[in-house]
XYZ file of C-alpha atoms in Angstrom:
751
model
C 27.096 -24.744 13.034
C 24.957 -22.124 14.661
C 25.551 -23.109 18.049
C 27.626 -25.946 19.303
C 24.526 -27.815 20.783
C 21.117 -27.794 19.086
C 18.288 -25.877 20.968
C 15.190 -28.014 21.405
C 11.561 -26.807 21.270
C 10.048 -24.981 24.249
C 6.415 -24.251 24.029
C 5.311 -20.692 23.969
C 1.934 -19.794 25.445
C 0.465 -17.757 28.313
C -0.597 -21.141 29.960
C 3.065 -22.321 29.903
C 4.232 -18.939 31.374
C 1.872 -19.236 34.176
C 2.903 -22.878 34.802
C 6.437 -21.733 34.812
C 5.643 -19.138 37.306
C 3.964 -21.644 39.547
C 6.639 -24.465 39.344
C 9.971 -22.701 39.207
C 12.803 -23.083 41.663
C 12.424 -19.368 42.316
C 8.930 -19.839 43.698
C 9.876 -22.998 45.551
C 12.821 -21.168 47.221
C 10.760 -18.165 48.318
C 7.491 -19.780 49.295
C 9.374 -22.035 51.741
C 9.923 -19.094 53.894
C 7.370 -17.332 56.044
C 5.177 -14.762 54.387
C 6.482 -11.296 54.738
C 4.404 -8.193 55.267
C 3.331 -6.393 52.089
C 5.986 -4.041 51.011
C 5.192 -0.357 50.955
C 4.094 0.762 47.563
C 6.734 2.959 46.007
C 5.995 6.524 44.914
C 4.716 6.898 41.376
C 7.168 7.948 38.688
C 7.125 11.548 37.485
C 5.614 10.617 34.160
C 2.225 9.737 35.981
C 1.510 13.488 36.068
C 1.923 13.825 32.367
C -0.677 11.298 30.977
C -4.217 10.315 31.448
C -6.009 7.142 30.254
C -9.776 7.277 29.379
C -11.449 3.889 28.823
C -14.378 4.054 26.470
C -16.870 1.480 25.480
C -15.352 -2.059 25.324
C -12.327 -0.865 27.215
C -10.628 0.868 24.454
C -7.793 3.069 26.075
C -7.437 6.578 24.822
C -3.966 7.813 25.991
C -3.459 11.464 26.092
C -0.105 12.663 27.235
C 2.246 15.830 27.243
C 5.013 13.856 25.725
C 5.985 10.651 23.951
C 7.644 9.211 26.963
C 4.671 9.603 29.042
C 2.426 8.271 26.269
C 4.472 5.074 25.927
C 4.680 4.794 29.739
C 0.856 4.579 29.714
C 0.793 1.999 26.771
C 3.196 -0.274 28.735
C 1.003 0.103 31.826
C -2.350 -0.541 30.092
C -1.105 -3.443 28.230
C 0.002 -4.973 31.649
C -3.515 -4.199 33.112
C -5.099 -6.343 30.254
C -2.557 -8.882 29.474
C -0.334 -9.045 32.511
C 2.222 -11.814 32.632
C 2.390 -12.152 28.916
C 3.890 -8.751 28.536
C 6.489 -9.318 31.182
C 7.493 -12.664 30.037
C 7.970 -11.415 26.489
C 10.371 -8.793 27.866
C 12.253 -11.279 29.731
C 12.580 -13.460 26.643
C 13.850 -10.374 24.665
C 16.548 -9.654 27.455
C 17.495 -13.281 27.407
C 16.835 -14.083 30.988
C 14.235 -16.864 30.974
C 16.783 -19.333 32.347
C 17.906 -16.899 35.048
C 14.232 -16.669 36.346
C 12.804 -20.076 35.556
C 15.535 -22.576 35.216
C 17.534 -24.478 32.600
C 14.518 -25.823 30.755
C 13.455 -22.294 29.873
C 16.847 -20.957 28.814
C 16.997 -22.105 25.223
C 15.696 -18.891 23.662
C 18.225 -16.888 25.668
C 21.156 -17.360 23.546
C 19.822 -15.686 20.432
C 18.092 -13.171 22.495
C 21.294 -12.085 24.139
C 22.788 -11.352 20.671
C 19.694 -9.147 19.788
C 20.073 -7.387 23.189
C 23.707 -6.710 22.621
C 22.852 -5.238 19.172
C 20.075 -3.143 20.799
C 22.644 -1.755 23.258
C 25.173 -0.973 20.605
C 22.531 0.760 18.393
C 20.854 2.695 21.109
C 22.859 5.941 20.566
C 21.799 5.932 16.800
C 18.124 5.967 17.541
C 16.335 9.277 17.456
C 15.517 10.756 20.833
C 11.787 10.225 20.357
C 12.293 6.528 19.647
C 14.430 6.151 22.779
C 11.755 8.038 24.802
C 9.119 5.565 23.715
C 11.253 2.535 24.553
C 12.026 3.924 27.897
C 8.626 5.122 28.642
C 7.170 1.652 27.858
C 9.654 0.018 30.267
C 8.817 2.256 33.001
C 5.076 1.552 32.496
C 5.570 -2.275 32.739
C 7.799 -1.926 35.789
C 5.344 0.274 37.561
C 2.576 -2.200 37.127
C 4.824 -5.056 38.461
C 5.551 -2.837 41.446
C 1.879 -2.255 42.150
C 0.722 -5.777 41.480
C 3.213 -8.266 42.897
C 0.534 -10.811 43.631
C 0.264 -11.499 39.891
C 4.112 -12.629 39.866
C 6.417 -14.927 41.695
C 7.612 -13.532 45.069
C 10.644 -11.452 44.415
C 9.946 -10.879 40.901
C 11.425 -7.464 39.974
C 13.255 -7.599 36.642
C 13.410 -3.749 36.380
C 13.209 -3.402 32.642
C 14.899 -0.769 30.599
C 14.797 0.801 27.240
C 17.191 -1.735 25.940
C 14.916 -4.634 26.852
C 12.104 -3.002 24.872
C 14.331 -1.915 21.850
C 15.540 -5.640 21.595
C 12.120 -6.617 20.441
C 12.550 -4.464 17.198
C 15.981 -5.920 16.382
C 15.905 -8.024 13.187
C 18.249 -11.197 13.679
C 19.200 -13.471 10.851
C 18.817 -17.070 12.063
C 18.605 -20.474 10.713
C 15.121 -21.831 11.456
C 13.969 -21.701 7.869
C 17.289 -23.188 6.643
C 16.241 -26.487 8.245
C 15.669 -28.028 4.847
C 19.270 -27.172 3.822
C 20.604 -28.499 7.194
C 18.650 -31.588 7.031
C 19.882 -32.499 3.666
C 23.540 -31.852 4.484
C 23.446 -33.258 8.001
C 20.450 -35.302 9.157
C 21.429 -34.595 12.829
C 20.487 -30.905 12.052
C 16.873 -31.576 11.252
C 15.735 -29.064 13.999
C 18.416 -26.230 13.854
C 18.651 -23.671 16.593
C 17.497 -20.090 16.560
C 14.730 -18.057 14.772
C 14.138 -18.878 11.236
C 16.080 -17.734 8.181
C 15.961 -18.245 4.649
C 12.661 -16.558 4.454
C 12.002 -13.204 6.084
C 13.975 -12.574 9.222
C 11.411 -13.192 11.962
C 10.633 -10.025 14.111
C 11.032 -10.518 17.743
C 7.755 -11.164 19.758
C 5.567 -8.091 19.637
C 7.828 -6.340 17.207
C 6.678 -3.835 14.653
C 6.613 -6.384 12.036
C 4.217 -8.866 10.891
C 0.711 -9.977 10.603
C 2.022 -13.367 11.562
C 1.443 -14.053 15.268
C 3.891 -12.498 17.709
C 5.724 -15.819 18.257
C 8.064 -16.104 21.254
C 11.713 -16.697 20.569
C 11.652 -20.138 22.201
C 8.882 -21.393 19.770
C 10.953 -20.077 16.907
C 14.060 -21.854 18.348
C 12.149 -25.192 18.048
C 11.651 -25.029 14.306
C 7.903 -24.879 14.301
C 6.097 -22.920 11.556
C 3.945 -20.026 12.167
C 0.434 -20.515 10.951
C -0.322 -18.964 7.525
C -3.673 -17.290 8.376
C -3.347 -14.298 6.128
C -5.288 -11.014 6.061
C -7.640 -8.994 4.088
C -7.230 -5.235 2.848
C -9.386 -2.848 0.788
C -9.018 0.654 -0.158
C -11.552 2.677 -2.183
C -10.834 6.041 -4.010
C -13.200 9.042 -3.839
C -14.535 7.997 -7.143
C -15.965 4.866 -5.649
C -17.472 6.375 -2.435
C -20.744 8.293 -1.977
C -19.042 10.711 0.501
C -16.144 11.426 -2.040
C -13.782 10.431 0.666
C -11.305 7.595 0.622
C -12.107 4.349 2.531
C -9.809 1.839 4.054
C -10.567 -1.559 5.343
C -8.185 -3.450 7.694
C -8.767 -7.140 8.488
C -5.938 -9.475 9.787
C -6.486 -13.026 10.301
C -4.652 -14.553 13.247
C -5.276 -16.797 16.199
C -7.493 -15.377 18.810
C -4.620 -15.230 21.307
C -2.417 -13.235 18.830
C -2.476 -10.035 21.039
C -4.193 -7.524 18.816
C -4.915 -4.499 21.108
C -7.163 -1.552 20.045
C -5.952 1.900 21.219
C -5.722 5.610 20.587
C -2.615 7.665 21.436
C -2.612 11.377 21.354
C 0.447 13.688 22.183
C -0.866 17.090 20.966
C 1.367 18.427 18.204
C 3.316 15.152 17.903
C 1.149 12.102 17.266
C -2.572 11.249 17.102
C -3.016 7.666 16.044
C -5.725 4.900 16.372
C -5.048 1.462 15.454
C -3.824 -1.956 16.678
C -0.952 -1.851 19.023
C 0.189 -5.570 19.177
C 0.687 -6.722 22.656
C 4.347 -6.760 23.890
C 6.071 -3.486 22.726
C 5.505 0.115 21.887
C 5.823 -0.160 18.094
C 3.972 -3.476 17.452
C 1.809 -1.418 15.192
C 0.691 -3.028 12.058
C -2.289 -0.824 10.871
C -4.390 2.153 11.838
C -4.891 5.748 11.039
C -4.380 9.392 11.943
C -6.463 12.247 10.831
C -4.635 12.469 7.428
C -3.917 8.769 6.486
C -3.952 5.093 7.306
C -2.677 1.726 6.212
C -3.280 -1.794 6.516
C -1.009 -4.910 6.036
C -1.293 -8.418 4.645
C 1.386 -10.970 4.748
C 3.449 -11.673 1.730
C 6.319 -14.235 1.248
C 9.371 -12.721 -0.487
C 12.658 -14.407 -0.710
C 14.935 -12.464 1.587
C 17.976 -14.466 2.063
C 20.278 -16.860 0.540
C 22.675 -19.440 1.864
C 26.269 -19.320 0.478
C 28.947 -22.143 0.480
C 32.412 -20.616 1.043
C 35.690 -22.651 0.568
C 37.700 -23.267 3.654
C 41.327 -22.142 3.807
C 43.190 -25.441 4.286
C 46.239 -23.652 5.503
C 44.852 -21.676 8.433
C 42.431 -22.690 11.254
C 38.920 -21.113 11.088
C 39.601 -19.236 7.838
C 37.973 -19.115 4.558
C 38.870 -17.902 0.972
C 37.046 -14.853 -0.374
C 37.996 -12.280 -2.972
C 41.363 -14.067 -3.432
C 42.263 -13.579 0.385
C 42.014 -15.696 3.535
C 39.467 -14.282 5.953
C 39.182 -15.273 9.523
C 35.882 -16.403 11.023
C 34.686 -14.553 14.024
C 34.006 -16.496 17.008
C 31.112 -15.173 19.240
C 30.752 -16.725 22.553
C 27.299 -16.417 24.196
C 26.752 -16.850 27.870
C 23.457 -17.260 29.681
C 22.575 -17.678 33.209
C 20.053 -20.152 34.519
C 18.631 -20.685 38.056
C 20.046 -23.856 39.521
C 18.054 -24.461 42.846
C 18.766 -21.597 45.106
C 21.688 -20.346 43.066
C 22.570 -19.404 39.461
C 24.834 -21.387 36.909
C 25.889 -20.230 33.488
C 26.338 -21.911 30.272
C 28.383 -20.628 27.200
C 27.792 -21.546 23.571
C 29.631 -20.610 20.473
C 28.405 -18.840 17.345
C 30.693 -18.353 14.306
C 29.978 -15.510 11.902
C 31.244 -13.768 8.992
C 30.744 -10.177 7.421
C 28.257 -12.050 5.021
C 26.188 -13.507 7.872
C 26.091 -16.174 10.580
C 27.665 -19.632 9.968
C 25.055 -22.477 9.589
C 27.422 -25.415 9.149
C 30.980 -26.361 8.510
C 31.983 -29.586 6.630
C 33.368 -31.026 3.587
C 35.715 -28.236 2.957
C 32.875 -25.786 3.017
C 31.598 -23.054 5.288
C 27.821 -22.410 4.898
C 26.575 -18.860 5.832
C 23.286 -17.151 5.792
C 22.978 -13.884 4.373
C 19.522 -12.398 5.230
C 17.941 -9.105 4.614
C 18.046 -6.517 7.533
C 20.165 -8.774 9.721
C 20.999 -6.587 12.682
C 18.509 -3.762 11.646
C 17.344 -1.784 14.573
C 15.035 1.010 13.026
C 11.750 -0.979 12.948
C 10.234 0.797 15.765
C 11.441 4.116 14.493
C 10.021 3.528 11.104
C 6.646 2.771 12.624
C 6.793 6.167 14.599
C 7.444 8.021 11.428
C 4.534 6.219 9.712
C 2.200 7.033 12.534
C 3.178 10.701 12.451
C 3.137 11.144 8.705
C 0.664 13.653 7.269
C 0.821 12.919 3.469
C 1.578 10.169 1.076
C 5.022 11.572 0.410
C 5.877 11.530 4.137
C 4.400 8.012 4.574
C 6.619 6.787 1.667
C 9.605 8.562 3.070
C 9.091 6.480 6.295
C 8.693 3.192 4.211
C 11.972 3.917 2.415
C 13.694 3.367 5.647
C 13.227 -0.344 4.773
C 13.193 -1.428 8.425
C 9.812 -3.225 7.703
C 11.176 -6.219 5.882
C 7.974 -7.602 4.247
C 4.126 -7.450 3.947
C 1.735 -5.845 1.362
C 0.668 -2.354 2.467
C -2.550 -0.867 1.414
C -2.962 2.827 2.048
C -5.597 5.612 1.908
C -5.551 9.275 2.929
C -7.679 12.380 3.281
C -6.370 13.994 -0.047
C -8.100 11.085 -1.707
C -5.077 8.975 -2.534
C -5.106 5.069 -2.470
C -1.802 3.212 -2.713
C -0.516 -0.366 -2.619
C 3.001 -1.714 -2.372
C 4.269 -5.215 -2.265
C 6.669 -4.359 0.312
C 10.019 -6.265 0.842
C 13.619 -5.577 1.738
C 14.323 -7.855 -1.160
C 17.955 -8.341 -2.383
C 19.136 -7.901 -5.765
C 20.379 -11.391 -6.283
C 23.323 -11.831 -8.729
C 21.740 -15.107 -9.780
C 18.368 -16.837 -9.171
C 18.149 -18.043 -5.567
C 18.856 -21.749 -5.506
C 16.158 -22.451 -2.968
C 16.040 -23.361 0.795
C 17.740 -26.655 0.449
C 20.852 -25.601 -1.765
C 23.705 -23.344 -1.162
C 25.053 -21.163 -3.897
C 28.898 -21.193 -4.332
C 30.538 -17.834 -3.283
C 34.207 -17.066 -4.057
C 33.941 -13.285 -4.438
C 31.770 -10.329 -3.658
C 30.150 -10.476 -7.126
C 28.699 -13.853 -6.073
C 26.671 -12.639 -3.221
C 23.840 -10.006 -3.009
C 25.016 -6.626 -1.681
C 21.941 -4.247 -2.065
C 18.154 -4.095 -2.067
C 15.769 -3.532 -4.813
C 14.779 0.127 -4.438
C 11.555 0.864 -2.716
C 10.248 2.613 -5.780
C 10.931 -0.296 -8.033
C 8.713 -2.559 -6.033
C 5.306 -3.767 -7.471
C 2.951 -0.911 -6.509
C -0.124 0.854 -7.614
C -1.178 4.449 -7.000
C -4.843 5.645 -7.666
C -5.579 2.893 -10.198
C -8.482 2.720 -12.658
C -11.702 1.297 -11.182
C -10.979 3.132 -7.821
C -10.149 0.172 -5.621
C -7.245 -1.730 -4.283
C -7.411 -5.225 -2.575
C -4.936 -7.776 -1.282
C -5.691 -11.201 0.360
C -1.998 -12.368 0.628
C -1.803 -13.338 -3.017
C 0.818 -11.917 -5.189
C 0.576 -8.294 -6.236
C -0.283 -8.706 -9.932
C -4.090 -8.631 -9.606
C -4.351 -6.046 -6.929
C -6.687 -4.229 -9.358
C -8.169 -5.789 -12.483
C -8.222 -2.649 -14.456
C -4.435 -2.265 -14.082
C -2.915 -5.697 -13.933
C 0.670 -5.514 -13.144
C 2.880 -7.320 -15.522
C 4.974 -9.995 -13.589
C 7.194 -10.520 -16.497
C 8.827 -7.151 -16.016
C 10.093 -8.171 -12.584
C 12.719 -10.734 -11.448
C 11.434 -14.153 -11.610
C 12.298 -14.678 -7.945
C 9.730 -11.994 -6.875
C 6.576 -14.147 -6.903
C 4.632 -16.220 -9.476
C 1.092 -15.163 -10.597
C -1.549 -16.614 -8.442
C -5.160 -15.571 -7.338
C -6.853 -17.727 -4.673
C -10.524 -18.209 -4.111
C -10.527 -15.717 -1.188
C -9.018 -13.056 -3.477
C -11.442 -13.778 -6.161
C -14.291 -13.380 -3.795
C -13.031 -10.058 -2.861
C -12.892 -8.832 -6.501
C -16.489 -10.296 -6.946
C -17.666 -8.167 -4.063
C -16.019 -4.810 -4.954
C -15.014 -4.808 -8.672
C -18.376 -3.088 -9.668
C -19.567 0.386 -10.354
C -21.497 0.826 -7.120
C -20.571 3.784 -5.088
C -20.073 2.816 -1.561
C -20.768 4.218 2.012
C -18.569 3.084 4.854
C -21.465 1.102 6.053
C -21.752 -0.687 2.649
C -18.040 -1.578 2.973
C -18.727 -3.186 6.377
C -21.678 -5.028 4.992
C -19.563 -6.490 2.146
C -16.716 -7.292 4.495
C -19.103 -9.769 6.433
C -20.432 -11.477 3.342
C -21.206 -15.119 3.974
C -20.827 -16.285 0.354
C -18.485 -19.223 -0.344
C -16.975 -19.014 -3.661
C -16.036 -22.646 -3.961
C -19.503 -23.656 -3.680
C -20.550 -21.224 -6.543
C -17.762 -22.914 -8.625
C -18.562 -26.545 -8.133
C -21.943 -27.051 -6.491
C -23.924 -27.584 -9.694
C -21.287 -30.209 -10.915
C -21.610 -31.979 -7.572
C -25.444 -32.186 -7.921
C -25.188 -33.489 -11.400
C -22.632 -36.053 -10.432
C -24.631 -37.407 -7.452
C -28.027 -37.453 -9.319
C -26.397 -39.288 -12.234
C -26.024 -42.254 -9.883
C -29.816 -42.202 -9.122
C -29.393 -41.980 -5.369
C -31.905 -43.049 -2.856
C -32.557 -42.535 0.998
C -30.402 -40.189 2.841
C -28.118 -39.512 -0.167
C -31.068 -38.444 -2.427
C -32.503 -36.223 0.357
C -29.225 -34.576 1.024
C -28.392 -33.917 -2.722
C -31.818 -32.222 -2.919
C -30.839 -30.106 -0.001
C -27.538 -29.204 -1.538
C -29.295 -28.177 -4.676
C -31.536 -25.824 -2.652
C -28.662 -24.373 -0.498
C -27.872 -20.691 -0.968
C -24.206 -21.380 -1.145
C -23.390 -19.259 2.034
C -22.160 -19.970 5.475
C -24.514 -17.726 7.254
C -25.368 -19.169 10.703
C -28.969 -20.148 9.709
C -27.913 -21.576 6.218
C -28.214 -25.309 5.699
C -25.945 -27.156 3.376
C -22.537 -25.720 4.147
C -21.563 -28.172 6.884
C -22.252 -31.066 4.525
C -20.702 -29.481 1.642
C -17.320 -28.687 3.488
C -17.113 -32.374 4.811
C -17.673 -33.546 1.223
C -15.062 -31.262 -0.319
C -12.465 -32.438 2.286
C -13.199 -36.001 1.431
C -13.150 -35.442 -2.243
C -9.730 -33.768 -2.289
C -8.410 -36.270 0.287
C -4.778 -37.261 -0.663
C -4.557 -34.803 -3.519
C -3.691 -31.117 -4.067
C -7.149 -29.102 -4.271
C -5.896 -27.328 -7.326
C -5.729 -30.604 -9.154
C -9.179 -31.597 -8.453
C -11.021 -29.100 -10.639
C -12.251 -29.616 -14.162
C -10.744 -26.277 -15.079
C -7.635 -25.377 -12.954
C -6.652 -21.762 -12.380
C -4.891 -19.907 -15.168
C -3.646 -16.212 -15.169
C -5.760 -15.702 -18.491
C -8.852 -16.663 -16.635
C -7.888 -15.223 -13.296
C -11.319 -14.591 -11.892
C -13.229 -17.450 -13.359
C -11.126 -20.482 -12.425
C -10.693 -22.790 -10.906
C -14.256 -24.323 -11.616
C -16.003 -27.544 -12.089
C -15.283 -31.090 -10.744
C -12.602 -33.133 -12.507
C -13.721 -36.574 -11.275
C -17.565 -36.925 -10.955
C -17.503 -40.470 -9.963
C -15.128 -39.748 -6.949
C -17.207 -36.763 -6.180
C -20.316 -38.927 -5.914
C -18.778 -41.549 -3.899
C -17.199 -38.962 -1.421
C -20.759 -37.352 -1.198
C -22.295 -40.625 -0.016
C -19.689 -40.973 2.716
C -20.074 -37.332 3.658
C -23.728 -37.712 4.112
C -23.301 -40.613 6.420
C -20.468 -38.818 8.313
C -22.551 -35.719 8.674
C -25.433 -37.552 9.945
C -23.259 -39.492 12.443
C -21.576 -36.357 13.744
C -24.566 -33.896 13.978
C -27.724 -36.069 13.649
C -28.729 -34.446 10.348
C -27.249 -34.041 6.844
C -28.750 -30.513 6.566
C -27.684 -29.203 9.904
C -27.516 -25.445 10.009
C -24.002 -23.964 9.916
C -24.410 -22.003 13.188
C -25.633 -25.163 15.084
C -22.264 -26.571 14.466
C -20.019 -23.451 14.407
C -19.770 -21.431 17.516
C -18.060 -18.407 19.000
C -17.282 -19.173 22.499
C -15.461 -16.484 24.353
C -15.916 -16.093 28.213
C -19.576 -16.555 28.855
C -20.619 -16.134 25.336
C -21.690 -19.165 23.201
C -23.511 -18.084 20.072
C -23.587 -19.270 16.428
C -21.173 -17.643 13.869
C -20.887 -17.684 10.186
C -17.675 -17.719 8.112
C -15.288 -20.324 6.810
C -11.823 -21.067 5.633
C -10.412 -18.760 3.045
C -9.259 -21.628 0.861
C -13.040 -22.424 0.483
C -13.493 -18.950 -0.948
C -15.030 -17.128 2.090
C -13.968 -13.530 2.620
C -15.338 -13.654 6.034
C -12.609 -15.902 7.269
C -12.916 -17.939 10.389
C -10.894 -20.860 11.361
C -12.307 -23.564 13.868
C -11.119 -26.155 16.300
C -13.061 -29.166 17.416
C -14.463 -28.908 20.969
C -15.190 -31.929 23.171
C -18.979 -31.601 22.621
C -18.581 -32.105 19.011
C -19.060 -28.370 18.105
C -16.495 -26.343 16.121
C -15.246 -23.327 17.973
C -13.996 -20.131 16.234
C -10.328 -19.918 16.987
C -8.683 -17.706 14.372
C -9.382 -15.557 11.340
C -11.601 -12.460 11.435
C -11.323 -11.024 14.901
C -9.874 -7.591 14.608
C -11.533 -5.443 12.026
C -11.346 -1.653 11.335
C -12.918 0.411 8.596
C -12.199 4.130 8.319
C -13.479 6.810 5.881
C -11.025 9.820 5.674
C -13.326 12.882 5.899
C -12.698 15.903 7.994
C -12.767 14.442 10.642
C -12.227 10.668 9.877
C -15.109 8.371 10.732
C -14.396 4.720 11.638
C -16.012 1.542 12.928
C -14.087 -1.422 14.614
C -14.624 -4.642 16.440
C -12.229 -6.957 18.410
C -14.003 -10.235 18.744
C -11.832 -11.479 21.673
C -11.785 -8.206 23.578
C -9.206 -6.091 24.982
C -8.236 -8.603 27.624
C -7.871 -12.415 27.879
C -8.470 -12.313 31.639
C -11.634 -14.125 32.369
C -12.516 -11.589 35.121
C -12.040 -8.592 32.804
C -15.201 -6.709 31.781
C -13.380 -6.376 28.450
C -13.001 -10.075 27.702
C -16.187 -11.070 25.994
C -18.116 -7.788 25.636
C -17.577 -7.666 21.796
C -18.090 -11.245 21.022
C -21.772 -11.238 20.208
C -21.446 -7.978 18.205
C -18.745 -9.696 16.145
C -20.877 -12.921 15.721
C -23.592 -10.790 14.419
C -21.328 -9.109 11.832
C -21.552 -5.681 13.649
C -18.971 -3.184 14.612
C -18.837 -0.303 17.094
C -18.256 3.381 16.248
C -14.718 4.461 16.901
C -14.480 7.459 19.201
C -12.104 9.773 17.565
C -13.192 13.321 18.323
C -12.624 14.631 21.804
C -16.327 15.058 22.409
C -17.088 11.591 21.388
C -14.095 10.268 23.755
C -15.553 12.208 26.472
C -19.114 11.078 25.979
C -18.035 7.398 25.895
C -15.560 7.512 28.803
C -16.433 5.031 31.475
C -13.182 5.287 33.394
C -10.558 8.025 33.758
C -7.216 7.620 35.599
C -3.615 8.307 35.642
C -1.885 4.930 35.268
C 0.221 3.853 38.112
C -0.688 6.695 40.466
C -1.919 4.108 42.934
C -3.313 0.573 42.703
């Protein structure tokens, strides 16, 4: 098995981190002693003199440095300014020292982290010098902030991070979280296996240059919890579709509002000049943005990137298996972790067994089950992103992508030369046989039985400058990325992905598959469309079904209101609240795709699903929904914005947008608040739109601000703008940065 003892779930959140800081034995030990005089502030590192930060409107940091090491020093420092303990705790988790600082109940993620750390140390000499400089600079920036702000951390907290700690965050590690179905089937005691997930994409370390999925901390992954599937939107328009004759790119990830998107601009003259989202926690947690020549956006995909293989044990030798006609020894890997035990430290050692094919998941019944996952042990993730940030052409950008360190995600690209490009990216293996699924192991007796290479990058589904002049992706498979050049899924291996086109994707096509020539402002307006495609597909059937029952009273009044409804979720629109409550009731206990009169088919990709399959059930559900809506909100035709609110800091305003499954392109996910309102909590939040003229012109908005700190001026200052569907101009040119500069400083020069 993965480890001799299963690792239970440990919650991962900033609130938990702060609780740990307040309640650990370390704090109890130190605070029991008399308060010491403040320590003298150490002199600033030499890097300080080589970098300047200018904070412009809404606190966006523009970093200008003489060299990469100084630039990433500033990035580490400025992330600490805005996110503080979250960055430091992520670094501790990467190093595998949570137990050392916070006690035994915090050490569960440390075992897998120590393996990643060891891999980072081994791989360090093989990284390019620029990449090592970035890692080292970031660590110095984090350390410097801790030195200058000890009051934000437990007394004595001085971890002295190194480039190894930062590089660890970009190590890909195969691990068995997604193999839990297999383990639960073969051994019910293994229903919550240890370690990060496997069987799907190897999960990037927190804050790594990886995914649009949230930067989940290792201990959350260790517990077996699934990351939320929020998705993202991406558009690209060719010069043939724009009034300016310049390509336009839209980036629009959908994650929880604590996902750590961080807007920034980094310039090292002659080396890099990049604007985008630098995810909190590391130097290369960059998942989208632009330079003067090109830019890209990502949306999640879900390729099959691993397989479980069953090896035969060698019954004549201990800890051996048979492969390619020979007996092969398993490798035993002990992992030792320190944990704080009162005033002292204790250690615990656990065992991992591994093979050249991958780590051992389970041993039993004469079999050894191993996980073979794509990019296991890869360390080039940060290096690839640095190459992408510095690319000056589509050819250079593709060369960076061919490094294959970015294991998954759709990439949508546009550039100043007028190219638009899409690739369903994956370090996807060439499987010798169809993958058996995540609950079954494939027998493997020889090398021919296991996958040994990846599908070449240039053989992945992709489109360059397609007819119609647009590209789109909203997490659906690649086949309908452009309706004028539909990709033939039958030409690809069956395990790639089945055809599918959800309502959100169809809404995108409805908005952009036109002959209209667009301005950048037009693209932004379309992005904030409040239309709900589900309502456009089933509203009329609902009205007919209810009216056929000869309704009276509140139901009759409510169905008349639905008939008048504009089928949007604009803040002032009346009807959407009732409609959503009805839909949830109508499909209750069934799969939504089975409840349409006409389910989705590839042959009618943008006109299905539509209609109501069961009018009687629909009418009955509507009667219930009317009563429920009145009970909750006092009226059946309550305005969307009276119920749905954006609440960040001191801001509490109405907001429009809905779940992508309902066919909204302005995706907002909500949670229930104690006062009965629904609070925006995920989805649209970070949006970037850029037009590749000379120079590029861009707009952006980060709904939840540059900092989660309640006392930060950059916490809620973009919230109302976002709620109104507006975006701020990006300061790209030097003259615009200077004109908008509100604060200028050398990070870490003084407190």
